[in-house]
PDB file of C-alpha atoms in Angstrom:
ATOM      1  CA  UNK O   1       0.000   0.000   0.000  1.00 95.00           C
ATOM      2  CA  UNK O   2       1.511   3.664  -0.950  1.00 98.00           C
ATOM      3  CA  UNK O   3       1.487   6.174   1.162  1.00 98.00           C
ATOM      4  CA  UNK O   4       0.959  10.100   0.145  1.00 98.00           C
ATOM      5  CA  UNK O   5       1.729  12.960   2.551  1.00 98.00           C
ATOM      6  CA  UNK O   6      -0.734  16.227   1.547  1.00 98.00           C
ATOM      7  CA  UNK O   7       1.884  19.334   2.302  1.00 98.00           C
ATOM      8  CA  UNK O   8      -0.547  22.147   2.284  1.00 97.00           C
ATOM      9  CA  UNK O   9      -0.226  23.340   5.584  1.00 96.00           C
ATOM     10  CA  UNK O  10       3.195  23.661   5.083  1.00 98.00           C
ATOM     11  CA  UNK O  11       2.533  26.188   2.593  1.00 98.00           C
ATOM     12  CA  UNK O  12      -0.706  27.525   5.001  1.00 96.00           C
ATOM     13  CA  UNK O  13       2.044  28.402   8.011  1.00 96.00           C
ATOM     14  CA  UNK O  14       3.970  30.377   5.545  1.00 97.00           C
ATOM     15  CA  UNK O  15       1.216  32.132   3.744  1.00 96.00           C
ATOM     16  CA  UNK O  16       0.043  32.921   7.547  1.00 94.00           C
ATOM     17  CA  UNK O  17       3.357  35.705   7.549  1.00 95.00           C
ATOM     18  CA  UNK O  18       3.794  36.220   3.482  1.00 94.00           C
ATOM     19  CA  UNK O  19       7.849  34.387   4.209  1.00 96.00           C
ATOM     20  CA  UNK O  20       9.254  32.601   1.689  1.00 95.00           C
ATOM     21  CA  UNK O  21       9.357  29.696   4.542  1.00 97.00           C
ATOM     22  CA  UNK O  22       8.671  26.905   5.281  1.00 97.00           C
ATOM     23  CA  UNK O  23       9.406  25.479   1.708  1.00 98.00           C
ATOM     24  CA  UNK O  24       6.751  22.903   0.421  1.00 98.00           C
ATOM     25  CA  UNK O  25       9.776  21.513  -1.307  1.00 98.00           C
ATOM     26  CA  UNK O  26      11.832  20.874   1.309  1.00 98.00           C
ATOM     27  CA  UNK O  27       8.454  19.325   3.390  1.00 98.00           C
ATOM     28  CA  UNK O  28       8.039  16.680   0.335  1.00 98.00           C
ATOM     29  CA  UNK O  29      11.941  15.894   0.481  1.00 98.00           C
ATOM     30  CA  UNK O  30      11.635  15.269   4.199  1.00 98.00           C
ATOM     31  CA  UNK O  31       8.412  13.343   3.909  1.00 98.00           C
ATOM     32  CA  UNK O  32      10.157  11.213   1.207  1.00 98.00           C
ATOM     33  CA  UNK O  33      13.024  10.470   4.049  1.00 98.00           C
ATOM     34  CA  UNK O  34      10.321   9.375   6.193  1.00 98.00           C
ATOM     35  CA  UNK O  35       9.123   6.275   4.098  1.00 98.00           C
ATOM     36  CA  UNK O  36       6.380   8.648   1.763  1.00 98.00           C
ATOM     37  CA  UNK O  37       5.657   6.920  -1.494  1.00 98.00           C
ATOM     38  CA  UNK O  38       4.573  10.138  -3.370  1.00 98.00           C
ATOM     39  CA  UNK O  39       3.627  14.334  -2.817  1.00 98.00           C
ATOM     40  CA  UNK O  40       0.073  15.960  -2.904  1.00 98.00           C
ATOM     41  CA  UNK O  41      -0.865  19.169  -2.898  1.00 98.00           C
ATOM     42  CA  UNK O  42      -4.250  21.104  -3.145  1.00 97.00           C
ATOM     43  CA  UNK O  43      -3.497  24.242  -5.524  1.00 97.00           C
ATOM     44  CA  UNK O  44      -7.185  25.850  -4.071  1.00 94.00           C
ATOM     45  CA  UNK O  45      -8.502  29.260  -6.498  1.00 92.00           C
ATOM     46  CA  UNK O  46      -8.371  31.180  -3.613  1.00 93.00           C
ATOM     47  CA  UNK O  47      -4.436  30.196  -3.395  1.00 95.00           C
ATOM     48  CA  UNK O  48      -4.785  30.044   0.107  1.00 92.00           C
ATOM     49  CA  UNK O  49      -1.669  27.763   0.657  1.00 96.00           C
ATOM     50  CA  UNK O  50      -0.154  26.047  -2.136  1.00 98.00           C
ATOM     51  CA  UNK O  51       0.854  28.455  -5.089  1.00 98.00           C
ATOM     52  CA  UNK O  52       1.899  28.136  -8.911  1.00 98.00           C
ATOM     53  CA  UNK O  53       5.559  28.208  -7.850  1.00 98.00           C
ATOM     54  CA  UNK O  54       4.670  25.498  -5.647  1.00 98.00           C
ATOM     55  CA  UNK O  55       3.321  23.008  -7.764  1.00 98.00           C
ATOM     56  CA  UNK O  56       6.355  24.125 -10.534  1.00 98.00           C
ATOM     57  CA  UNK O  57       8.824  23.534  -7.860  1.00 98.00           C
ATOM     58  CA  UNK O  58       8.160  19.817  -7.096  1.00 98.00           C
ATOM     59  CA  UNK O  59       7.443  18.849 -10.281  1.00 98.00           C
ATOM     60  CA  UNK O  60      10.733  20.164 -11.413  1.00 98.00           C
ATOM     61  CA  UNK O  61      12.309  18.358  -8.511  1.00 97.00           C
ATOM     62  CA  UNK O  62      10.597  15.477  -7.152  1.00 97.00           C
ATOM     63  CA  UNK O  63      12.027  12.151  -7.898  1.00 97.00           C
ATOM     64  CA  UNK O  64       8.686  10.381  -7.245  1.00 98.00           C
ATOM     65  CA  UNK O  65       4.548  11.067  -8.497  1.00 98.00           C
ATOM     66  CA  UNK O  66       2.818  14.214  -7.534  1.00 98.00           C
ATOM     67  CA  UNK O  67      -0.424  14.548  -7.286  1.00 98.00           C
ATOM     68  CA  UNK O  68      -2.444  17.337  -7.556  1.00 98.00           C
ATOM     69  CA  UNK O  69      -5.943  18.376  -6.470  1.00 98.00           C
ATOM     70  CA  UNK O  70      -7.969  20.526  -7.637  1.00 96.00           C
ATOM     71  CA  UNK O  71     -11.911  21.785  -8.383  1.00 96.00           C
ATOM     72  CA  UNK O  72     -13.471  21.725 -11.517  1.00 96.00           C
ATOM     73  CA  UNK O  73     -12.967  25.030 -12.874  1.00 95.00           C
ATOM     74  CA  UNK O  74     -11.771  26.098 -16.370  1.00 96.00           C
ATOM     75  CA  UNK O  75      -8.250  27.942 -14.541  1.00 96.00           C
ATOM     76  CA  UNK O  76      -7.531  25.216 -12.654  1.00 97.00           C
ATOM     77  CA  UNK O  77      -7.651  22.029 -15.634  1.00 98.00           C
ATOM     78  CA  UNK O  78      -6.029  24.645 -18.046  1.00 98.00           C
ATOM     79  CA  UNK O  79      -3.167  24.656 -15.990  1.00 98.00           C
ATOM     80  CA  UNK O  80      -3.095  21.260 -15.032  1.00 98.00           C
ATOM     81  CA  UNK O  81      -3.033  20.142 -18.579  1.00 98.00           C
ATOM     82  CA  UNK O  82      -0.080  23.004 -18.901  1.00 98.00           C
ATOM     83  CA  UNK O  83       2.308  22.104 -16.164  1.00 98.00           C
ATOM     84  CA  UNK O  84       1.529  18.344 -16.258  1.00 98.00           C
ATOM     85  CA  UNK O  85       1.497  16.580 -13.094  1.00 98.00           C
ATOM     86  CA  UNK O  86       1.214  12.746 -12.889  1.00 96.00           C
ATOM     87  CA  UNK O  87      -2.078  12.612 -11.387  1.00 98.00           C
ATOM     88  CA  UNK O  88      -4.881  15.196 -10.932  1.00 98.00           C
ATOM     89  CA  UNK O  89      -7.654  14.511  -8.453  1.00 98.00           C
ATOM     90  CA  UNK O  90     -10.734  16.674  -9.002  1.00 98.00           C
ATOM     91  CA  UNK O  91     -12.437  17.466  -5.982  1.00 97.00           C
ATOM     92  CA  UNK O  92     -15.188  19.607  -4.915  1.00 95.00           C
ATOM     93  CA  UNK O  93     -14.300  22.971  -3.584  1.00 82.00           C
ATOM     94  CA  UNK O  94     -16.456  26.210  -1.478  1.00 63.00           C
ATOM     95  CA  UNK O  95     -14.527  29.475  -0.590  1.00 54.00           C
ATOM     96  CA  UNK O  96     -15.537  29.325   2.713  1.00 52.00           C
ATOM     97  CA  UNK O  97     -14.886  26.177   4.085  1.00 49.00           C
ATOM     98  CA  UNK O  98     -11.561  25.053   5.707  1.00 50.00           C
ATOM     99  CA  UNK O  99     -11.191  21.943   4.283  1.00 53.00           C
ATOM    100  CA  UNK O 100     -12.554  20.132   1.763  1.00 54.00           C
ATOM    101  CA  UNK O 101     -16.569  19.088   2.835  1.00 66.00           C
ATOM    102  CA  UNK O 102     -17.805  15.972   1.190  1.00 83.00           C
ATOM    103  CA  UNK O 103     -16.714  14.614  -2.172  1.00 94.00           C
ATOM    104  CA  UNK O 104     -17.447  15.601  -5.397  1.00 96.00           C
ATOM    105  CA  UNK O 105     -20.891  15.306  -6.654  1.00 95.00           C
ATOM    106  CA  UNK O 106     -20.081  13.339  -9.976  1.00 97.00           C
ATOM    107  CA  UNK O 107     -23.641  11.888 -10.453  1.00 97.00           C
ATOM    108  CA  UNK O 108     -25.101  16.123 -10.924  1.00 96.00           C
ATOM    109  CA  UNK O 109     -22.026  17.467 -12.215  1.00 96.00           C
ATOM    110  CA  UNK O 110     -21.577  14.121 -14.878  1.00 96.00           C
ATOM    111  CA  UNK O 111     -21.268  16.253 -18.154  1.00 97.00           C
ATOM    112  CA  UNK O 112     -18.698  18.518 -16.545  1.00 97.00           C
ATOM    113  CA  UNK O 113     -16.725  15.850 -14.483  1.00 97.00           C
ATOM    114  CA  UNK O 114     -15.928  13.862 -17.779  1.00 98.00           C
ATOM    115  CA  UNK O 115     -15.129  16.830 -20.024  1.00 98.00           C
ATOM    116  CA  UNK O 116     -12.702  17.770 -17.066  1.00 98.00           C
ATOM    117  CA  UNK O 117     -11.656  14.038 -16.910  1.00 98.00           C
ATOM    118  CA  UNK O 118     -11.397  13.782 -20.904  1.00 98.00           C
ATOM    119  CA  UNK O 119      -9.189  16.935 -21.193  1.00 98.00           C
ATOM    120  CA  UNK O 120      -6.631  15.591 -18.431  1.00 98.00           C
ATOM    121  CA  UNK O 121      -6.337  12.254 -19.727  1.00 98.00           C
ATOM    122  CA  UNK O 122      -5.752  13.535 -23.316  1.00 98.00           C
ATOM    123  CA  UNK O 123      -3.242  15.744 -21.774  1.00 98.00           C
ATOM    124  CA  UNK O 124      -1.335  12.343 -20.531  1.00 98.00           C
ATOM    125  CA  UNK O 125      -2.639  13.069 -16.824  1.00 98.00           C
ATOM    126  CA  UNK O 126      -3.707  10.443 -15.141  1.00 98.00           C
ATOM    127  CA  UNK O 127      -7.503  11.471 -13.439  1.00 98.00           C
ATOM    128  CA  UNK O 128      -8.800  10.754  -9.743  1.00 98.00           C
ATOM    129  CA  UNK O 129     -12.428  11.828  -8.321  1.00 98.00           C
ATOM    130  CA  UNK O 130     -12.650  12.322  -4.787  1.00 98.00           C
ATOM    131  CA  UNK O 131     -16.029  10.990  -4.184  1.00 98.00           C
ATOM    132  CA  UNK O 132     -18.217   9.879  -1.031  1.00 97.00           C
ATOM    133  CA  UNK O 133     -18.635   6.164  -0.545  1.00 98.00           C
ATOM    134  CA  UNK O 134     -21.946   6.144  -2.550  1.00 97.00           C
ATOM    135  CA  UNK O 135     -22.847   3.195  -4.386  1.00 98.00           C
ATOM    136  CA  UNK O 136     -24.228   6.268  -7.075  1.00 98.00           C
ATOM    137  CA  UNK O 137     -21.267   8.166  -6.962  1.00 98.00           C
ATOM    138  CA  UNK O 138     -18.699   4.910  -7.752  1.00 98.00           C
ATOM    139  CA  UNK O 139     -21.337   3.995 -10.531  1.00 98.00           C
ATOM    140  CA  UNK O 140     -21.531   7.829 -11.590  1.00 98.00           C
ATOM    141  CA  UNK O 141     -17.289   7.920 -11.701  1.00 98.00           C
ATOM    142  CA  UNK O 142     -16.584   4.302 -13.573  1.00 98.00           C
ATOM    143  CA  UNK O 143     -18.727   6.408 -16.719  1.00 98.00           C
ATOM    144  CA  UNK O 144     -16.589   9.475 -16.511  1.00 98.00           C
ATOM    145  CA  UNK O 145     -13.275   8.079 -18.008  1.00 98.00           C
ATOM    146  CA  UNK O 146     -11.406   8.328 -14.974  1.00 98.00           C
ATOM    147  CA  UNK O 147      -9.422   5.095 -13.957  1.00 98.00           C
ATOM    148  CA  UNK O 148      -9.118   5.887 -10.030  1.00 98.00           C
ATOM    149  CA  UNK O 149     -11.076   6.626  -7.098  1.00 98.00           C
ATOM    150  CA  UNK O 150      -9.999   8.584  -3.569  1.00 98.00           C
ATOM    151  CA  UNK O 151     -12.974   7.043  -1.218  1.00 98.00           C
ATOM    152  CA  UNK O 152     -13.665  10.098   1.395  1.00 97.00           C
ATOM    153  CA  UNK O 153     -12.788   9.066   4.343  1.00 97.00           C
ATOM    154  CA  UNK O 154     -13.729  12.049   6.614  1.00 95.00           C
ATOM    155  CA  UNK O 155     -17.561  10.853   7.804  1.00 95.00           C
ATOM    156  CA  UNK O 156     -15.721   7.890   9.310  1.00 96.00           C
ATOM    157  CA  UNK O 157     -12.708  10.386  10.629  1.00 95.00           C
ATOM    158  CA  UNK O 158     -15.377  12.062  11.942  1.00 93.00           C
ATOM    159  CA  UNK O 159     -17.788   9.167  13.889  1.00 93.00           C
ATOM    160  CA  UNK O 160     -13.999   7.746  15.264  1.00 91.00           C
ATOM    161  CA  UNK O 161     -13.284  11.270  16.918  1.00 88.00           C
ATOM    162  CA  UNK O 162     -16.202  11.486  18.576  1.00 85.00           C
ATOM    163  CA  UNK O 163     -16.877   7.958  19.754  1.00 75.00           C
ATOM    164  CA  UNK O 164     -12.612   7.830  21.091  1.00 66.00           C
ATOM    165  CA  UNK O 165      -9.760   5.840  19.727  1.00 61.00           C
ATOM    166  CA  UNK O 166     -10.167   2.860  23.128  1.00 61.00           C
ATOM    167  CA  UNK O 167     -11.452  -0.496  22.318  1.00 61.00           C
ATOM    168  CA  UNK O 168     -13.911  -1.340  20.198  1.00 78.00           C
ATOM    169  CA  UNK O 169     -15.383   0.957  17.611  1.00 86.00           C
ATOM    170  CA  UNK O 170     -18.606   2.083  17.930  1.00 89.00           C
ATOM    171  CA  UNK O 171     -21.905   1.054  15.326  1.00 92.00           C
ATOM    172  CA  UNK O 172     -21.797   4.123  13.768  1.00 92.00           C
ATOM    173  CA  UNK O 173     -18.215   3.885  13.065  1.00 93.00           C
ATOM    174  CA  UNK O 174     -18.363   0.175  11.921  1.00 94.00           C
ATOM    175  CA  UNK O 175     -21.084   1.000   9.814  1.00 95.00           C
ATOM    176  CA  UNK O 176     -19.605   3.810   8.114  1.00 96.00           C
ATOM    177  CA  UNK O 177     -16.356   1.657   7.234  1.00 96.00           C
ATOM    178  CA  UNK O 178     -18.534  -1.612   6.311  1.00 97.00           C
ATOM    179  CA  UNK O 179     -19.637   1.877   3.739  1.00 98.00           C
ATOM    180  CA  UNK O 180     -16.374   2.664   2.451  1.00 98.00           C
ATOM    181  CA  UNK O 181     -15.882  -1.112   2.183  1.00 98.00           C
ATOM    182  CA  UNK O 182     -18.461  -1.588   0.187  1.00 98.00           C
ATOM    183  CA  UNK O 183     -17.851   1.409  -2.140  1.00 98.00           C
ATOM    184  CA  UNK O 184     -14.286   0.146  -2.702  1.00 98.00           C
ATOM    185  CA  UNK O 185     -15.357  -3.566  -3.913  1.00 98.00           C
ATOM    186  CA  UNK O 186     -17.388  -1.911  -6.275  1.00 98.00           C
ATOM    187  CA  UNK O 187     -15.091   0.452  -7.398  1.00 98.00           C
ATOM    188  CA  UNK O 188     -12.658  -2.539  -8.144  1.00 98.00           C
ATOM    189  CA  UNK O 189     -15.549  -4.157 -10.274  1.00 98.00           C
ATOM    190  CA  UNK O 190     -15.586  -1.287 -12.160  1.00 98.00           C
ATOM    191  CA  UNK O 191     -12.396  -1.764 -12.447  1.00 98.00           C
ATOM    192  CA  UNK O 192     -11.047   1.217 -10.600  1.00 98.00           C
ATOM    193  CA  UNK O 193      -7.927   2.212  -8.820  1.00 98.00           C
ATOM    194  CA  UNK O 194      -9.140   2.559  -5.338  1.00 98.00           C
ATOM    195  CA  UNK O 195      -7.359   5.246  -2.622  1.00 98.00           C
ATOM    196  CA  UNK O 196      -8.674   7.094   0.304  1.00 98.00           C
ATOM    197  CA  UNK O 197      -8.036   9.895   2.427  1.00 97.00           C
ATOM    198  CA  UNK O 198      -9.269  13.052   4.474  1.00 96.00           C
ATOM    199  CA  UNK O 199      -9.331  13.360   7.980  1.00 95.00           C
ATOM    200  CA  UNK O 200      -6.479   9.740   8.825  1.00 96.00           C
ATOM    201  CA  UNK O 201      -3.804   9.457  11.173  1.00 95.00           C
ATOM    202  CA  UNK O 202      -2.123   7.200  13.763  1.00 93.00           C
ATOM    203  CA  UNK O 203      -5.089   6.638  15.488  1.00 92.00           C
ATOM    204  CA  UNK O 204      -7.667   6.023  13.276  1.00 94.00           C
ATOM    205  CA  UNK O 205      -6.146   4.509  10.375  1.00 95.00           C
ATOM    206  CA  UNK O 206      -5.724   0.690  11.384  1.00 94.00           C
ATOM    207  CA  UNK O 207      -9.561  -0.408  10.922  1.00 94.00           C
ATOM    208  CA  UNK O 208      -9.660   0.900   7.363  1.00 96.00           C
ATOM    209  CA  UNK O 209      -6.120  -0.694   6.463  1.00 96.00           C
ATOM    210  CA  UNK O 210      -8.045  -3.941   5.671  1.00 96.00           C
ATOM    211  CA  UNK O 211     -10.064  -2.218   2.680  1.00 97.00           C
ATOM    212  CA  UNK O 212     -10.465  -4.335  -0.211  1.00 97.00           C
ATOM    213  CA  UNK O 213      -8.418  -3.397  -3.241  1.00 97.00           C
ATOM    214  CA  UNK O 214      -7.333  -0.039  -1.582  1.00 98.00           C
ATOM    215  CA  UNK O 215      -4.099   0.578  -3.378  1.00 98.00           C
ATOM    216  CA  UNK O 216      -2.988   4.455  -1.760  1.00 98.00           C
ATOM    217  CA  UNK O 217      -3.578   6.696   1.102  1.00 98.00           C
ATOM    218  CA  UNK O 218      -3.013  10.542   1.492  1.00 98.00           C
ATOM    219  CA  UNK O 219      -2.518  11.922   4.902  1.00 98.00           C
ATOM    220  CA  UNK O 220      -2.307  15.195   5.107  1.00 97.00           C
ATOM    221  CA  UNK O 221      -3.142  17.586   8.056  1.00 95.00           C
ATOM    222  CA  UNK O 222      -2.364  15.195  10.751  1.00 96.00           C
ATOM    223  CA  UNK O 223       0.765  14.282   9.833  1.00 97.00           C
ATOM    224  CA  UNK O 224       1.885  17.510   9.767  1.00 97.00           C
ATOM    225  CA  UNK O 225       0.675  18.641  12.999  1.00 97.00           C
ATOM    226  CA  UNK O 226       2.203  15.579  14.539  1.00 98.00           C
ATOM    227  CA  UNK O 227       5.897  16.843  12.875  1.00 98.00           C
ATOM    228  CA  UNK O 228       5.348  20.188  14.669  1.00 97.00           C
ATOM    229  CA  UNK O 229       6.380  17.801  17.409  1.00 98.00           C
ATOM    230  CA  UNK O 230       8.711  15.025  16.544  1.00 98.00           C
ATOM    231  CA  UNK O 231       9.904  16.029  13.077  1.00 98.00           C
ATOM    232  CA  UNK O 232       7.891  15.194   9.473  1.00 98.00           C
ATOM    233  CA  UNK O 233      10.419  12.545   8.906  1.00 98.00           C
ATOM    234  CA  UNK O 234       9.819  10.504  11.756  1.00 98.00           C
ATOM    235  CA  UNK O 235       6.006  11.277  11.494  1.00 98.00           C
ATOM    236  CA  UNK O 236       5.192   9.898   8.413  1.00 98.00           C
ATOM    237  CA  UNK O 237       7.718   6.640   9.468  1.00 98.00           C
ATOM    238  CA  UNK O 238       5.018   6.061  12.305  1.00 97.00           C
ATOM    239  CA  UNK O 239       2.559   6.115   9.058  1.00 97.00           C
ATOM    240  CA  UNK O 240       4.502   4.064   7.169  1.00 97.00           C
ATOM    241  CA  UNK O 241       5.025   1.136  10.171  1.00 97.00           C
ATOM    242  CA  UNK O 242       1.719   0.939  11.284  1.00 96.00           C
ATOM    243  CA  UNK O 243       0.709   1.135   6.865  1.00 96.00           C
ATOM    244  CA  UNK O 244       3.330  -2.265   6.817  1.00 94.00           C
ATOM    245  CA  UNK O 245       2.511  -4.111   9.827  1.00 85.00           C
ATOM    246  CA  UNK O 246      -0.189  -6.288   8.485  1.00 56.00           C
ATOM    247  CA  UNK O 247       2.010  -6.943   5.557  1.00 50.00           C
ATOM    248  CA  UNK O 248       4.629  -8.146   8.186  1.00 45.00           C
ATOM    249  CA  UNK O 249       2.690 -10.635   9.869  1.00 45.00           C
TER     250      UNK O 249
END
């Protein structure tokens, strides 16, 4: 299973100043010393972390994938096509939110979703859609062109938090993973790439490690708050252990 480390809020803490520092670039290098398999990064229209130069930087100097989100807009796929990363995820996106709320609504949105996805994939980019664990979104995204799902993790993020990390999960939480279970099975029938991500870290991550076909994760926010004490490299390594464990026996 790969493992992708979301820099933003590298890029938020120096926007939060206007310094040229912290450097995304240098974030993704030490993520990459931690055990990270590949970079994303959210270029938002509001640019309210990640900027142009950003997204030019590590694709000029990253040794492994990048992949970048963004929303649906005209800007935002004209300039993916231009710069070229190696994967685009299109996700849904509001001005006012913090983070990203929900996944993209590809069952309304259909005829604009697959022009966005046909334009990418002409462009030689490979195409993602963030989506909800719907059985009518997954249908909705195996007819746009794109050849990967990100399942949306953040409902079950959310049910964890409130119901505590200690002992046995609770209904709601079980239920919401037996959800995103689900949605990745079919997704693989479809045949699918299957990834997930929003709202993961150390503690919630190990029920959902057992999801079928789920090839990549992208951790983003957590990790990075956890390097604010112990350094990025050796947070993503815990990551990256508890990721290989069940591999290990």
């Amino acid at each position: 299973m790969k493992l992708g480390i979301n820099i933003d809020h590298i890029a938020t803490l120096r926007q939060t100043r206007g310094t040229h520092y912290p450097e995304p670039l240098v974030g993704a290098h030490l993520a990459l010393d931690g055990g990270a398999d590949f970079i994303t990064v959210h270029l938002r229209e509001d640019r309210r972390h990640i900027q142009e130069e950003d997204v030019e930087a590590l694709l000029a100097e990253l040794p492994v994938k990048l992949n970048l989100e963004l929303a649906i807009t005209t800007e935002m796929v004209d300039y993916a096509c231009r710069v070229k990363p190696d994967e685009c995820c299109l996700v849904p996106e509001k001005r006012e939110e913090l983070t990203t709320e929900g996944g993209l609504d590809v069952v309304g949105q259909q005829i604009g979703v697959t022009e966005a996805v046909k334009r990418l994939t002409a462009a030689g980019i490979t195409v993602s859609l963030f989506i909800d664990p719907s059985p009518d979104q997954v249908a909705a995204a195996g007819q746009t062109g794109a050849t990967v799902v990100e399942l949306h993790t953040g409902q079950y993020a959310l049910l964890a938090e409130q119901h505590g990390f200690d002992g046995e999960l609770s209904v709601a939480t079980v239920a919401e993973r037996e959800r995103l279970f689900a949605a990745a099975t079919q997704a693989a029938e479809l045949g699918l790439k299957v990834n997930a991500g929003h709202g993961l870290h150390r503690q919630n991550l190990q029920p959902l490690l057992s999801m079928p076909a789920l090839d990549e994760l992208n951790i983003g926010h957590a990790v990075i708050s956890r390097a604010v004490f112990i350094g990025l490299p050796a947070a993503v390594a815990e990551l990256r252990q508890l990721i290989d464990k069940p591999a290990n026996g």
